[in-house]
CSV table of C-alpha atoms and ligand atoms in Angstrom, one decimal:
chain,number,residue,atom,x,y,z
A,1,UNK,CA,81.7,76.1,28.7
A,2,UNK,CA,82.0,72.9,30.9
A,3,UNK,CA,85.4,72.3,32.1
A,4,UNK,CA,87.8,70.2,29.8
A,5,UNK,CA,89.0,67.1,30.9
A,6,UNK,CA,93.0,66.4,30.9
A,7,UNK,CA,95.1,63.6,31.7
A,8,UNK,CA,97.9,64.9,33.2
A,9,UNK,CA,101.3,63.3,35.6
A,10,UNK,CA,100.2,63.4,38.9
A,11,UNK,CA,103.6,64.9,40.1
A,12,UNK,CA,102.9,68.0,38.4
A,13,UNK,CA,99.6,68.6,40.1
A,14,UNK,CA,101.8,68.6,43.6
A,15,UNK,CA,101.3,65.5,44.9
A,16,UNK,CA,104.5,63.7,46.7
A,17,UNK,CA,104.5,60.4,44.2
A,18,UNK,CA,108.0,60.7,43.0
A,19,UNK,CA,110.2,58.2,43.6
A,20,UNK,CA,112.0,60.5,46.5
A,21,UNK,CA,108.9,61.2,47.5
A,22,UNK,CA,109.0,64.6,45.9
A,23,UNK,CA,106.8,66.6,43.4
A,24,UNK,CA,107.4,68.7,40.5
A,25,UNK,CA,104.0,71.0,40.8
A,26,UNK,CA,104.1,73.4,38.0
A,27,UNK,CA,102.1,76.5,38.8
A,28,UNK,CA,101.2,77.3,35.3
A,29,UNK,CA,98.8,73.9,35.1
A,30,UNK,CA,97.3,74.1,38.5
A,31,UNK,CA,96.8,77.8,39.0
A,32,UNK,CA,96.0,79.3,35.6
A,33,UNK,CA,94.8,76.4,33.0
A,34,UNK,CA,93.3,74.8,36.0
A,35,UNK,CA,91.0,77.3,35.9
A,36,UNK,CA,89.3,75.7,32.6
A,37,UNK,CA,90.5,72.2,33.2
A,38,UNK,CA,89.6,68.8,35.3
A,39,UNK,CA,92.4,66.8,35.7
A,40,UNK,CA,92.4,63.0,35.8
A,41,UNK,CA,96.1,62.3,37.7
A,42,UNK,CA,98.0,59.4,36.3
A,43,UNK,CA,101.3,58.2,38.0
A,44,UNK,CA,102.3,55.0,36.0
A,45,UNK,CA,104.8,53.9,38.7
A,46,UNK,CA,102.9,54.1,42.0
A,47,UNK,CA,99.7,53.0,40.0
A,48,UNK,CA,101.4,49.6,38.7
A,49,UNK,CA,101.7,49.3,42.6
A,50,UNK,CA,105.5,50.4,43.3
A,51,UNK,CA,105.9,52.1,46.7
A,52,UNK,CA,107.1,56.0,48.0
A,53,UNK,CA,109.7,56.2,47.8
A,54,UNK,CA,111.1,53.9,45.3
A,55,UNK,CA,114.3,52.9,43.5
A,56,UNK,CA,114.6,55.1,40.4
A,57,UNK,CA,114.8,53.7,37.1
A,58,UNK,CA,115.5,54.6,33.7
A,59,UNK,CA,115.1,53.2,30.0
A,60,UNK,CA,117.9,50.8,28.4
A,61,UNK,CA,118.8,49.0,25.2
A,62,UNK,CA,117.1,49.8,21.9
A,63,UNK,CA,115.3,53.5,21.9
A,64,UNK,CA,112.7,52.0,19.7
A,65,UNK,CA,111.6,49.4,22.2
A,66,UNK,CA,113.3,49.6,25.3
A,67,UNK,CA,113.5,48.2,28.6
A,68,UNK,CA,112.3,49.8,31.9
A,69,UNK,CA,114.8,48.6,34.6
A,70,UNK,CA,116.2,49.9,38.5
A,71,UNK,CA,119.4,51.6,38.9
A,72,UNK,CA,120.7,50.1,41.4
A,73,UNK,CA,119.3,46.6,42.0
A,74,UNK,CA,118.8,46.6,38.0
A,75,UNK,CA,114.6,44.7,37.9
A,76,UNK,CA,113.2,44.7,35.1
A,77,UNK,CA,109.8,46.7,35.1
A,78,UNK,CA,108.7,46.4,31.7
A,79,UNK,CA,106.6,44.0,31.9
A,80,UNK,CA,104.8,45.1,34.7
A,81,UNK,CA,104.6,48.6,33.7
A,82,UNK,CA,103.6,47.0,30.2
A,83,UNK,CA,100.5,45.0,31.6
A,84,UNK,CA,99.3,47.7,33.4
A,85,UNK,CA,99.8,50.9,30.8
A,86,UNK,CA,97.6,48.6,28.5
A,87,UNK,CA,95.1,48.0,31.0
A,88,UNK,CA,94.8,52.0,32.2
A,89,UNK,CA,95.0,53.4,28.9
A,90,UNK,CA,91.4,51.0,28.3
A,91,UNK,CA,90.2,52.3,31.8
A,92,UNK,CA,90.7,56.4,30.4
A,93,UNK,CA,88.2,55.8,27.4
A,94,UNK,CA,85.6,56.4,30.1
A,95,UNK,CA,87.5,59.5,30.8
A,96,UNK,CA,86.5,61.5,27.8
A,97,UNK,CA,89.9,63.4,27.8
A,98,UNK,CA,90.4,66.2,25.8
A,99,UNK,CA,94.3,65.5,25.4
A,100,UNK,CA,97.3,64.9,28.1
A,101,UNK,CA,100.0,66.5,29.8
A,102,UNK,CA,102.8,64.3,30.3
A,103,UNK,CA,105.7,64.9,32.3
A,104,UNK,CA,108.9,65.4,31.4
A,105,UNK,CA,112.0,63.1,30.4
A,106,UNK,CA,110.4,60.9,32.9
A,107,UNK,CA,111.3,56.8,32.0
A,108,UNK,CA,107.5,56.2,32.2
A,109,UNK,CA,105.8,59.5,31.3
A,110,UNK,CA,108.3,61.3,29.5
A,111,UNK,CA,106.5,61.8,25.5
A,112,UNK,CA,109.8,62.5,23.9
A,113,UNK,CA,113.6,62.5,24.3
A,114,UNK,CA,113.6,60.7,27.6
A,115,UNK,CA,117.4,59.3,27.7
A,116,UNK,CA,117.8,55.8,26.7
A,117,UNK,CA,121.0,53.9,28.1
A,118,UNK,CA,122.9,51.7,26.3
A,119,UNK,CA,125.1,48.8,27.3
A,120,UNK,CA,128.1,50.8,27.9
A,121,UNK,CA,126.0,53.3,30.3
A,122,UNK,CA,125.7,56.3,27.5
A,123,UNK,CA,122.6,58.2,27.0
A,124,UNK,CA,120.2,58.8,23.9
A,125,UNK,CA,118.0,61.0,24.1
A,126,UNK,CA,115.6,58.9,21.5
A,127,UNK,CA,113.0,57.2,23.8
A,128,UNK,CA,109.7,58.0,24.9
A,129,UNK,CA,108.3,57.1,28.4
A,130,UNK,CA,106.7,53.0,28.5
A,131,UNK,CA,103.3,54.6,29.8
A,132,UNK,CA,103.4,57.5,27.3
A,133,UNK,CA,104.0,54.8,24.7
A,134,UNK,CA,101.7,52.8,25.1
A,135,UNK,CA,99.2,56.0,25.7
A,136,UNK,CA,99.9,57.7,22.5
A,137,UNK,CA,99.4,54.6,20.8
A,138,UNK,CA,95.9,54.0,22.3
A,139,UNK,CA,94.9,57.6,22.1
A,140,UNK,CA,96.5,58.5,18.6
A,141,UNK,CA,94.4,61.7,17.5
A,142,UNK,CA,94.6,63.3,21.6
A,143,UNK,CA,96.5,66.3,21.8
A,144,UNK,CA,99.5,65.6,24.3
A,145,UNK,CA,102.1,67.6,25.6
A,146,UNK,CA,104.9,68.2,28.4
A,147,UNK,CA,105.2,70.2,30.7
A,148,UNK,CA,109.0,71.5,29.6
A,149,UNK,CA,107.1,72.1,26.1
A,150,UNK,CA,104.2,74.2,27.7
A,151,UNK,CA,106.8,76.6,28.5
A,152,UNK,CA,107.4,77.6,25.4
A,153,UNK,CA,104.7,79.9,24.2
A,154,UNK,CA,104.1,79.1,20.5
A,155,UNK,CA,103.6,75.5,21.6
A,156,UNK,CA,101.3,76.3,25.0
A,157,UNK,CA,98.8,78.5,22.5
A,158,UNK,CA,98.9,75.2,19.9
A,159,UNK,CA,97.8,72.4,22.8
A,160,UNK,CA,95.4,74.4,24.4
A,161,UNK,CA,94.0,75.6,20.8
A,162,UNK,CA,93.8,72.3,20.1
A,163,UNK,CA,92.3,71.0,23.7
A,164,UNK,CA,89.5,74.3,23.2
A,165,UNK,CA,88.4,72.6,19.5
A,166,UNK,CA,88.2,69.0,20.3
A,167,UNK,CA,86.1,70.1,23.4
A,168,UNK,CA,84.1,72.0,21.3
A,169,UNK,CA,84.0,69.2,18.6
A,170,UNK,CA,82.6,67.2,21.6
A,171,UNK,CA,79.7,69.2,22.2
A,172,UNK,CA,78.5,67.8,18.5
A,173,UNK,CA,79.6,64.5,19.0
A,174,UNK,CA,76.8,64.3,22.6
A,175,UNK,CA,73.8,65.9,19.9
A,176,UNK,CA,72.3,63.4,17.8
A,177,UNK,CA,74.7,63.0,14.6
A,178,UNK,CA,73.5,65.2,11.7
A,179,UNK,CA,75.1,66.8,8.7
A,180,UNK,CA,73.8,70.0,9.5
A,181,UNK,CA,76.2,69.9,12.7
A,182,UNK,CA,79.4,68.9,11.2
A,183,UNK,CA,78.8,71.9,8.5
A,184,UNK,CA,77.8,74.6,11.3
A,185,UNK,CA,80.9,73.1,13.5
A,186,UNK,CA,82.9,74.1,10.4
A,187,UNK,CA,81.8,77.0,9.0
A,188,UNK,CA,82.6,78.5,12.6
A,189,UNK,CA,86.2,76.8,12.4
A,190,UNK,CA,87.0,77.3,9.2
A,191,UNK,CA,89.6,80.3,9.5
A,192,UNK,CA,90.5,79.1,12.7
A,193,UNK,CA,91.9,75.7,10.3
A,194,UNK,CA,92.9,78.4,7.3
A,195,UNK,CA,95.7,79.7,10.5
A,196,UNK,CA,97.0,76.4,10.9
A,197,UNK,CA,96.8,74.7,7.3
A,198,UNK,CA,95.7,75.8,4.6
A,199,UNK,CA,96.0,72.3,2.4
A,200,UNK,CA,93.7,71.3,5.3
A,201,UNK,CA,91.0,74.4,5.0
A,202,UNK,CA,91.2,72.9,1.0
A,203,UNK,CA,90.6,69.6,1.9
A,204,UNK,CA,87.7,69.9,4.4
A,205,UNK,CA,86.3,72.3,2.7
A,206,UNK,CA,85.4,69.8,0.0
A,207,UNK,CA,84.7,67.4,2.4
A,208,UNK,CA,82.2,69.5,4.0
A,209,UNK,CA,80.7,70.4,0.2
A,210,UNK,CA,79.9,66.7,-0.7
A,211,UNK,CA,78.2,66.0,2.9
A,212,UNK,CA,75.3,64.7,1.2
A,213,UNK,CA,77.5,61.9,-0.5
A,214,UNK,CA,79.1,60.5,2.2
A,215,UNK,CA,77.4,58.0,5.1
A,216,UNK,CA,77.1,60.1,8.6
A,217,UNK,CA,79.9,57.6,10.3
A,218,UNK,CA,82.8,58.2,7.9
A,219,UNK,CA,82.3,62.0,7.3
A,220,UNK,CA,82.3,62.2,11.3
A,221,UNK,CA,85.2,60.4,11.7
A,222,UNK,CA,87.3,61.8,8.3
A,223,UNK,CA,86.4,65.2,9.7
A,224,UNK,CA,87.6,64.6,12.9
A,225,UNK,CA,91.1,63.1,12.1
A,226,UNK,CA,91.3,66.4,9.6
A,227,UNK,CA,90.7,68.4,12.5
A,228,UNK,CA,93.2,67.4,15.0
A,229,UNK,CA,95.7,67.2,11.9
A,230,UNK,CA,95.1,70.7,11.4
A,231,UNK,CA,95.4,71.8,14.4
A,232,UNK,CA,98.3,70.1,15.2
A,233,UNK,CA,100.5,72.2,12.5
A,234,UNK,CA,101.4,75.3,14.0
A,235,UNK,CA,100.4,78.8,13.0
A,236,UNK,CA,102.6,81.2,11.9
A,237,UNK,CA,102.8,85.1,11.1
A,238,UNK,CA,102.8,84.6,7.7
A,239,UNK,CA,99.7,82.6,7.9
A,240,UNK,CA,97.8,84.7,10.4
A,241,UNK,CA,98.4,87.6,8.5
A,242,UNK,CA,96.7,85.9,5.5
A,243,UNK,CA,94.0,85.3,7.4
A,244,UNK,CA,93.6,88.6,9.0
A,245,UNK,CA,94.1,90.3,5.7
A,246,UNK,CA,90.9,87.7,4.7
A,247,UNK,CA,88.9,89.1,7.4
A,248,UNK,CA,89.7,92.8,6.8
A,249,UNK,CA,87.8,91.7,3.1
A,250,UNK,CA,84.7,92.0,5.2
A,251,UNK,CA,84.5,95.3,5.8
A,252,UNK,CA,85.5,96.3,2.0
A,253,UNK,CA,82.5,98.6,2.0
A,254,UNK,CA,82.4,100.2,5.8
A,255,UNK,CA,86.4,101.0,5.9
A,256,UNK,CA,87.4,104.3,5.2
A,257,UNK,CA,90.7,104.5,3.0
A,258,UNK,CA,92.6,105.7,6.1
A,259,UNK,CA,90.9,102.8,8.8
A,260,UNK,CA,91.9,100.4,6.0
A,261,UNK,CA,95.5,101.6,5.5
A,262,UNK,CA,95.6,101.6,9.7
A,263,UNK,CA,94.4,98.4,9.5
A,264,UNK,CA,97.0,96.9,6.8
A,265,UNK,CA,99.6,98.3,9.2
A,266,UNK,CA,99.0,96.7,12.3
A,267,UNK,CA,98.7,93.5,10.2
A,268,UNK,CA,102.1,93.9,8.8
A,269,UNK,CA,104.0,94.8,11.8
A,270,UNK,CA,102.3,91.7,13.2
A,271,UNK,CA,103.9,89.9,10.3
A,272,UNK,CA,107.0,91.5,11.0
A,273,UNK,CA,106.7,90.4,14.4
A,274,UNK,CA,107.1,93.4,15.8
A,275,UNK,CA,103.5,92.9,17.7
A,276,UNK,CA,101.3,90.4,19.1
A,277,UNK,CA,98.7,88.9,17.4
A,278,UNK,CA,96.3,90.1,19.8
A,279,UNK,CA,96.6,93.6,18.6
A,280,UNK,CA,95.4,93.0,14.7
A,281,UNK,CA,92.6,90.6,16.6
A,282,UNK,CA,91.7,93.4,18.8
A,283,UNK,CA,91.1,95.7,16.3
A,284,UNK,CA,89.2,93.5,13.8
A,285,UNK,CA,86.8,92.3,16.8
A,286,UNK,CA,86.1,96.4,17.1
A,287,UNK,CA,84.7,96.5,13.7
A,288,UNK,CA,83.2,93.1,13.8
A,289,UNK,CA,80.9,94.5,16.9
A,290,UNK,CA,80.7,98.2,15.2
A,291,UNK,CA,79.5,96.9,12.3
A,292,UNK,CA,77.7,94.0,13.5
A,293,UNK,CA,79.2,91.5,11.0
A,294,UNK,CA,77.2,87.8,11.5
A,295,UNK,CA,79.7,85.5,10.1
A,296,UNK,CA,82.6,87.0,11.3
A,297,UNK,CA,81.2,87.1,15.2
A,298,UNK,CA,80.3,83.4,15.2
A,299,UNK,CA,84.4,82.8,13.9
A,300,UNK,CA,86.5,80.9,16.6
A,301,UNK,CA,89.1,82.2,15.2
A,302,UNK,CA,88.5,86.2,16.7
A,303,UNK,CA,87.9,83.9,20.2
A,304,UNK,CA,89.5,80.3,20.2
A,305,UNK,CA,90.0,80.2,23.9
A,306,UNK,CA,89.5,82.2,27.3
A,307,UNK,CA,91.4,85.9,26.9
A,308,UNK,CA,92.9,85.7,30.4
A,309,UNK,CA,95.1,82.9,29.5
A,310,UNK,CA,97.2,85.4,27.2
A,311,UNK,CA,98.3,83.4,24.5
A,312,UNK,CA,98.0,85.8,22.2
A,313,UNK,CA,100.3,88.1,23.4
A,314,UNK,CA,104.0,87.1,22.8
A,315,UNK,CA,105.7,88.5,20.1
U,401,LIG,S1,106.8,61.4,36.2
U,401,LIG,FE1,105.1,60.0,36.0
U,401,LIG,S2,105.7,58.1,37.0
U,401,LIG,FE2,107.1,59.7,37.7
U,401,LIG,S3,106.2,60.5,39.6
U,401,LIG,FE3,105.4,61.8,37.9
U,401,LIG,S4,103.5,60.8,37.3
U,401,LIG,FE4,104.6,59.3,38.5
């Protein structure tokens, strides 16, 4: 697979742009993802043309729509940073990004709880950073994420879950538009969807029934909004287990009663979260290869993204 393309801080690739002329490289992004990723750098604050080092600034007034102003000489950036967010945020279309990485509680790229001051100098931490804003805005079905956020593991294996699909969804997007692709593209998916939503697995399934019915453009784009949505709620035990129990179905016929009762076991202590999910995967992969099962080999589920990045394996 091609490398995916991310937006990501530019601080957190390494590079000295903050406004003391420091970085905040995070390891994780460069060494490991980095691996299946391009990064396009964005630093909102040098890019609007501020120098390094700079005056450090934060976010004031209302939460909802605040103000981006110096701490100690107290200019008001908004505009500027405005003007030019709007501007960038056009210039990335080109970019073909697969999602973003923002970083943290930063007054321009910070996605969430960045503090917001108010008039007697006390912090909320309500805002979200003026580039991030405006980015979100622009971009509103991209997955995003921060780099405080990617630490924790249930919410690293949902972005880059979600980054693998939409590069995958992609792929059928750059072949000439047919129904045909949108129902192969979801018949591969479609357990992968039943982990994160079922309602969702409902809902595109009848989507993908009536493909015939609907004109090419709008079952494109209503399938791609359900996928992201999907995606976007997380997994859980309870859910995986329901689908590895699904999958286990498949082999009604090859199982011996003692492989099956094995089998139910591993699944429950995953439940239980006393294991990983790699473990019941592992083990349904073996009997999808020993018994050579077609449907099951082609799910993305068994494989949603590269085994070395480990996601699978936290308890
Ligand atoms: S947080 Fe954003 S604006 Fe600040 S240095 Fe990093 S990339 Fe630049």
């Amino acid at each position: 697979m091609e490398k995916i393309r991310l937006g990501i801080s530019t601080c957190l690739l390494g590079q000295n742009v903050r406004y003391d002329g420091g970085h905040k490289l995070d390891r994780f992004l460069t060494d490991t993802l980095g691996q299946y990723v391009e990064y396009v750098p964005v630093c909102p604050e040098v890019e609007c043309g501020l120098p390094i080092p700079r005056e450090s600034m934060h976010l004031e007034w209302d939460p909802e729509s605040p103000r981006l102003v110096t701490l100690r000489t107290k200019q008001d950036l908004t505009d500027r940073m405005v003007n030019w967010a709007q501007k960038c945020v056009v210039e990335l279309e080109k970019e073909e990004l697969c999602g973003f990485i923002f970083k943290s509680d930063s007054p321009s790229s910070g996605m969430e709880r960045v503090r917001v001051y108010n008039e007697k100098g006390m912090p909320v931490k309500k805002g979200v950073g003026m580039f991030a804003r405006i980015f979100m805005q622009h971009f509103p079905l991209l997955p995003v994420e921060d780099e405080g956020r990617l630490r924790d593991p249930k919410l690293r294996d949902n972005f880059i879950e979600r980054i693998f699909a939409l590069k995958r969804w992609r792929k059928v997007l750059e072949r000439k538009e047919s129904r045909g692709n949108v129902v192969d593209f979801h018949t591969r998916h479609k357990l992968l969807i039943l982990s994160h939503s079922p309602r969702h697995y409902q809902t595109m399934g009848k989507l993908v029934a009536k493909v015939k019915d609907l004109p090419l453009k709008e079952l494109y784009q209503t399938y791609q909004a359900l996928l992201m949505e999907s995606l976007y709620l997380k997994t859980s035990p309870k859910k995986n287990a329901n689908v590895l129990q699904h999958l286990m179905g498949y082999f009604k016929e090859q199982l011996s009663p003692d492989e099956k009762k094995e089998l139910l076991e591993v699944i429950d202590h995953y439940r239980q979260e006393y294991i990983p999910l790699v473990v019941p995967v592992t083990l349904i992969q073996h009997y999808v290869r020993k018994y050579d099962q077609p449907y099951l080999k082609e799910q993305i589920y068994l494989n949603p993204h590269p085994l070395e990045l480990q996601l699978r394996n936290h308890v």
